[in-house]
mmCIF file of C-alpha atoms in Angstrom:
data_model
loop_
_atom_site.group_PDB
_atom_site.id
_atom_site.type_symbol
_atom_site.label_atom_id
_atom_site.label_comp_id
_atom_site.label_asym_id
_atom_site.label_seq_id
_atom_site.Cartn_x
_atom_site.Cartn_y
_atom_site.Cartn_z
ATOM 1 C CA UNK A 285 163.907 172.541 60.459
ATOM 2 C CA UNK A 286 160.252 173.111 61.338
ATOM 3 C CA UNK A 287 160.776 171.287 64.642
ATOM 4 C CA UNK A 288 163.645 173.617 65.469
ATOM 5 C CA UNK A 289 161.770 176.692 64.241
ATOM 6 C CA UNK A 290 158.682 176.064 66.406
ATOM 7 C CA UNK A 291 160.653 174.419 69.214
ATOM 8 C CA UNK A 292 158.432 171.343 69.307
ATOM 9 C CA UNK A 293 159.101 167.689 68.581
ATOM 10 C CA UNK A 294 158.501 166.068 65.199
ATOM 11 C CA UNK A 295 155.991 163.786 66.927
ATOM 12 C CA UNK A 296 153.995 166.876 67.827
ATOM 13 C CA UNK A 297 154.076 168.081 64.193
ATOM 14 C CA UNK A 298 153.306 164.762 62.495
ATOM 15 C CA UNK A 299 151.049 162.944 64.964
ATOM 16 C CA UNK A 300 147.981 163.658 67.041
ATOM 17 C CA UNK A 301 150.048 163.267 70.183
ATOM 18 C CA UNK A 302 153.649 162.844 71.236
ATOM 19 C CA UNK A 303 155.129 159.430 71.934
ATOM 20 C CA UNK A 304 154.640 158.544 75.571
ATOM 21 C CA UNK A 305 151.941 161.189 76.069
ATOM 22 C CA UNK A 306 148.818 159.840 77.718
ATOM 23 C CA UNK A 307 145.339 161.055 77.052
ATOM 24 C CA UNK A 308 143.538 162.825 79.836
ATOM 25 C CA UNK A 309 140.752 160.727 81.287
ATOM 26 C CA UNK A 310 137.781 162.476 82.861
ATOM 27 C CA UNK A 311 136.063 160.547 85.633
ATOM 28 C CA UNK A 312 132.383 161.155 86.141
ATOM 29 C CA UNK A 313 130.696 160.522 89.475
ATOM 30 C CA UNK A 314 127.278 159.059 89.242
ATOM 31 C CA UNK A 315 124.936 160.929 91.564
ATOM 32 C CA UNK A 316 121.651 159.290 92.484
ATOM 33 C CA UNK A 317 118.763 161.165 94.095
ATOM 34 C CA UNK A 318 117.568 159.778 97.406
ATOM 35 C CA UNK A 319 114.270 160.530 99.093
ATOM 36 C CA UNK A 320 112.299 159.332 102.080
ATOM 37 C CA UNK A 321 108.942 160.969 102.629
ATOM 38 C CA UNK A 322 105.833 160.053 104.567
ATOM 39 C CA UNK A 323 102.869 162.342 104.941
ATOM 40 C CA UNK A 324 99.548 161.902 106.666
ATOM 41 C CA UNK A 325 96.489 162.075 104.446
ATOM 42 C CA UNK A 326 94.515 163.559 107.274
ATOM 43 C CA UNK A 327 95.042 167.236 107.981
ATOM 44 C CA UNK A 328 94.415 169.643 110.811
ATOM 45 C CA UNK A 329 94.238 173.380 110.147
ATOM 46 C CA UNK A 330 95.484 172.658 106.642
ATOM 47 C CA UNK A 331 98.566 170.783 107.840
ATOM 48 C CA UNK A 332 99.111 167.025 107.644
ATOM 49 C CA UNK A 333 99.103 165.312 111.025
ATOM 50 C CA UNK A 334 102.695 164.272 110.348
ATOM 51 C CA UNK A 335 105.234 164.941 107.643
ATOM 52 C CA UNK A 336 108.603 163.190 107.581
ATOM 53 C CA UNK A 337 110.822 164.299 104.733
ATOM 54 C CA UNK A 338 114.491 163.665 103.963
ATOM 55 C CA UNK A 339 116.004 164.195 100.534
ATOM 56 C CA UNK A 340 119.528 164.155 99.241
ATOM 57 C CA UNK A 341 122.037 162.963 96.664
ATOM 58 C CA UNK A 342 124.218 159.861 97.036
ATOM 59 C CA UNK A 343 127.431 159.435 95.054
ATOM 60 C CA UNK A 344 129.138 156.165 94.040
ATOM 61 C CA UNK A 345 131.832 156.916 96.607
ATOM 62 C CA UNK A 346 129.179 156.642 99.322
ATOM 63 C CA UNK A 347 129.203 160.340 100.090
ATOM 64 C CA UNK A 348 125.769 161.702 100.909
ATOM 65 C CA UNK A 349 124.563 165.271 100.606
ATOM 66 C CA UNK A 350 121.312 166.378 102.224
ATOM 67 C CA UNK A 351 118.939 168.792 100.529
ATOM 68 C CA UNK A 352 117.156 171.559 102.413
ATOM 69 C CA UNK A 353 113.710 170.201 101.564
ATOM 70 C CA UNK A 354 111.168 171.419 104.140
ATOM 71 C CA UNK A 355 108.903 169.215 106.238
ATOM 72 C CA UNK A 356 105.635 170.832 107.365
ATOM 73 C CA UNK A 357 103.012 169.247 109.584
ATOM 74 C CA UNK A 358 101.533 169.068 113.058
ATOM 75 C CA UNK A 359 104.494 166.750 113.691
ATOM 76 C CA UNK A 360 107.327 167.666 111.307
ATOM 77 C CA UNK A 361 110.607 165.750 111.044
ATOM 78 C CA UNK A 362 113.268 166.676 108.508
ATOM 79 C CA UNK A 363 116.368 168.690 107.786
ATOM 80 C CA UNK A 364 114.232 171.842 107.838
ATOM 81 C CA UNK A 365 111.116 171.254 109.915
ATOM 82 C CA UNK A 366 108.177 173.520 110.712
ATOM 83 C CA UNK A 367 105.262 172.336 112.803
ATOM 84 C CA UNK A 368 103.515 172.312 116.141
ATOM 85 C CA UNK A 369 106.170 169.777 117.155
ATOM 86 C CA UNK A 370 109.249 169.922 114.933
ATOM 87 C CA UNK A 371 112.472 167.929 114.899
ATOM 88 C CA UNK A 372 115.270 168.737 112.484
ATOM 89 C CA UNK A 373 118.590 170.357 111.840
ATOM 90 C CA UNK A 374 116.638 173.614 111.572
ATOM 91 C CA UNK A 375 113.394 173.427 113.538
ATOM 92 C CA UNK A 376 110.543 175.877 114.127
ATOM 93 C CA UNK A 377 107.382 175.219 116.091
ATOM 94 C CA UNK A 378 105.603 175.381 119.415
ATOM 95 C CA UNK A 379 107.995 172.634 120.519
ATOM 96 C CA UNK A 380 111.208 172.630 118.474
ATOM 97 C CA UNK A 381 114.226 170.348 118.759
ATOM 98 C CA UNK A 382 117.218 170.724 116.465
ATOM 99 C CA UNK A 383 120.713 172.032 115.918
ATOM 100 C CA UNK A 384 119.068 175.438 115.483
ATOM 101 C CA UNK A 385 115.643 175.601 117.127
ATOM 102 C CA UNK A 386 113.027 178.328 117.525
ATOM 103 C CA UNK A 387 109.739 177.853 119.364
ATOM 104 C CA UNK A 388 107.768 178.391 122.546
ATOM 105 C CA UNK A 389 109.785 175.475 123.929
ATOM 106 C CA UNK A 390 113.040 174.963 122.083
ATOM 107 C CA UNK A 391 116.120 172.814 122.543
ATOM 108 C CA UNK A 392 119.206 172.874 120.362
ATOM 109 C CA UNK A 393 122.781 173.967 119.921
ATOM 110 C CA UNK A 394 121.315 177.407 119.236
ATOM 111 C CA UNK A 395 117.803 177.910 120.580
ATOM 112 C CA UNK A 396 115.303 180.746 120.821
ATOM 113 C CA UNK A 397 111.991 180.510 122.667
ATOM 114 C CA UNK A 398 109.884 181.167 125.721
ATOM 115 C CA UNK A 399 111.701 178.229 127.333
ATOM 116 C CA UNK A 400 115.040 177.769 125.558
ATOM 117 C CA UNK A 401 117.699 175.175 126.279
ATOM 118 C CA UNK A 402 120.949 174.907 124.349
ATOM 119 C CA UNK A 403 124.614 175.714 124.033
ATOM 120 C CA UNK A 404 123.479 179.238 123.155
ATOM 121 C CA UNK A 405 119.973 179.976 124.437
ATOM 122 C CA UNK A 406 117.785 183.065 124.356
ATOM 123 C CA UNK A 407 114.320 183.162 125.889
ATOM 124 C CA UNK A 408 112.080 184.184 128.757
ATOM 125 C CA UNK A 409 113.636 181.261 130.643
ATOM 126 C CA UNK A 410 116.988 180.286 129.139
ATOM 127 C CA UNK A 411 119.488 177.622 130.095
ATOM 128 C CA UNK A 412 122.795 176.859 128.391
ATOM 129 C CA UNK A 413 126.503 177.508 128.214
ATOM 130 C CA UNK A 414 125.649 181.029 127.107
ATOM 131 C CA UNK A 415 122.138 182.073 128.063
ATOM 132 C CA UNK A 416 120.220 185.323 127.833
ATOM 133 C CA UNK A 417 116.763 185.671 129.339
ATOM 134 C CA UNK A 418 114.603 187.159 132.029
ATOM 135 C CA UNK A 419 115.561 184.078 134.053
ATOM 136 C CA UNK A 420 118.892 182.659 132.834
ATOM 137 C CA UNK A 421 120.992 179.685 133.891
ATOM 138 C CA UNK A 422 124.412 178.834 132.476
ATOM 139 C CA UNK A 423 128.160 179.169 132.461
ATOM 140 C CA UNK A 424 127.573 182.714 131.266
ATOM 141 C CA UNK A 425 124.100 183.898 132.217
ATOM 142 C CA UNK A 426 122.788 187.369 131.450
ATOM 143 C CA UNK A 427 119.311 188.580 132.378
ATOM 144 C CA UNK A 428 117.069 190.000 135.055
ATOM 145 C CA UNK A 429 117.518 186.985 137.374
ATOM 146 C CA UNK A 430 120.603 184.858 136.720
ATOM 147 C CA UNK A 431 122.377 181.822 138.153
ATOM 148 C CA UNK A 432 125.665 180.546 136.779
ATOM 149 C CA UNK A 433 129.436 180.468 136.880
ATOM 150 C CA UNK A 434 129.402 184.026 135.619
ATOM 151 C CA UNK A 435 126.030 185.599 136.392
ATOM 152 C CA UNK A 436 125.215 189.134 135.317
ATOM 153 C CA UNK A 437 121.782 190.421 136.268
ATOM 154 C CA UNK A 438 119.735 193.556 136.361
ATOM 155 C CA UNK A 439 118.186 192.534 139.695
ATOM 156 C CA UNK A 440 119.511 189.341 141.325
ATOM 157 C CA UNK A 441 122.626 187.359 140.413
ATOM 158 C CA UNK A 442 123.959 184.194 142.017
ATOM 159 C CA UNK A 443 127.207 182.650 140.853
ATOM 160 C CA UNK A 444 130.907 182.037 141.272
ATOM 161 C CA UNK A 445 131.200 185.533 139.857
ATOM 162 C CA UNK A 446 128.008 187.547 140.323
ATOM 163 C CA UNK A 447 127.213 191.082 139.256
ATOM 164 C CA UNK A 448 123.823 192.659 139.881
ATOM 165 C CA UNK A 449 121.794 194.895 142.158
ATOM 166 C CA UNK A 450 121.792 191.960 144.596
ATOM 167 C CA UNK A 451 124.953 189.936 143.950
ATOM 168 C CA UNK A 452 125.508 186.656 145.753
ATOM 169 C CA UNK A 453 128.468 184.335 145.285
ATOM 170 C CA UNK A 454 132.178 183.751 145.680
ATOM 171 C CA UNK A 455 133.158 186.973 143.898
ATOM 172 C CA UNK A 456 130.489 189.663 143.923
ATOM 173 C CA UNK A 457 129.865 193.133 142.600
ATOM 174 C CA UNK A 458 126.610 194.911 143.351
ATOM 175 C CA UNK A 459 124.642 197.416 145.380
ATOM 176 C CA UNK A 460 123.846 194.670 147.897
ATOM 177 C CA UNK A 461 126.483 191.959 148.162
ATOM 178 C CA UNK A 462 126.309 188.537 149.815
ATOM 179 C CA UNK A 463 129.727 186.875 149.899
ATOM 180 C CA UNK A 464 129.599 183.083 150.001
ATOM 181 C CA UNK A 465 132.716 181.029 150.649
ATOM 182 C CA UNK A 466 131.402 177.641 149.547
ATOM 183 C CA UNK A 467 131.393 177.022 145.782
ATOM 184 C CA UNK A 468 128.028 175.243 146.098
ATOM 185 C CA UNK A 469 126.547 178.127 148.146
ATOM 186 C CA UNK A 470 125.741 175.790 151.051
ATOM 187 C CA UNK A 471 126.728 178.495 153.547
ATOM 188 C CA UNK A 472 123.893 180.759 152.356
ATOM 189 C CA UNK A 473 121.625 182.141 155.087
ATOM 190 C CA UNK A 474 118.278 181.574 153.338
ATOM 191 C CA UNK A 475 116.195 183.742 155.637
ATOM 192 C CA UNK A 476 118.638 186.646 155.336
ATOM 193 C CA UNK A 477 118.642 186.365 151.537
ATOM 194 C CA UNK A 478 114.830 186.162 151.381
ATOM 195 C CA UNK A 479 114.588 189.241 153.609
ATOM 196 C CA UNK A 480 117.097 191.106 151.422
ATOM 197 C CA UNK A 481 115.156 190.288 148.242
ATOM 198 C CA UNK A 482 111.802 191.410 149.657
ATOM 199 C CA UNK A 483 113.429 194.558 151.038
ATOM 200 C CA UNK A 484 115.001 195.539 147.688
ATOM 201 C CA UNK A 485 112.285 194.168 145.392
ATOM 202 C CA UNK A 486 109.020 193.804 147.369
ATOM 203 C CA UNK A 487 107.037 192.600 144.319
ATOM 204 C CA UNK A 488 109.369 189.691 143.568
ATOM 205 C CA UNK A 489 107.365 186.531 142.868
ATOM 206 C CA UNK A 490 107.600 183.840 145.582
ATOM 207 C CA UNK A 491 108.915 181.338 143.009
ATOM 208 C CA UNK A 492 111.849 183.690 142.270
ATOM 209 C CA UNK A 493 112.551 184.057 145.984
ATOM 210 C CA UNK A 494 112.523 180.253 146.321
ATOM 211 C CA UNK A 495 114.808 179.892 143.310
ATOM 212 C CA UNK A 496 117.533 181.978 144.976
ATOM 213 C CA UNK A 497 117.143 180.476 148.464
ATOM 214 C CA UNK A 498 117.022 176.760 147.587
ATOM 215 C CA UNK A 499 120.774 176.200 147.916
#
């Protein structure tokens, strides 16, 4: 009667569990800390000469998780590295190399610096798939002086598609346009281009003039 009243089995009423019911088993993963660190005892300007630091957690399954522990030194290597020369997933320094890098000279998937190289690069001189700089090279280059598949410039642009005050390339849009039929710009008249640059921008540095007339 009680079983019918509460709409449960008699096993449920009289025993800790019903016949055939299995207990829930909780599995615990053992997680072990992992660390590799080497640091120079000697310092320069308060920083160790080198600091290599990687930390993380390793599970029984073999899965490894990195921790964002910083490495700081004249030479810094780690997941997050800061130094005169730094190498890491995230790197900052005078010379920085990493997935995301920021420095005077930087190289990475995303890079920012005076000289920046990467998939996405921003700097005084920038080179990459997408680059923004005073002098920019790339598939999409935006800046004052640009060279690329799609080059957009304030002053001089050279590319398959070029847009700028002086636009040179296969498809051009500018105040002064130089249409080139060859995709490699081999049909460029160097002397005519040099004359056009000095006429429009008399103070253009010789190295910039050479950069746009070397093809």
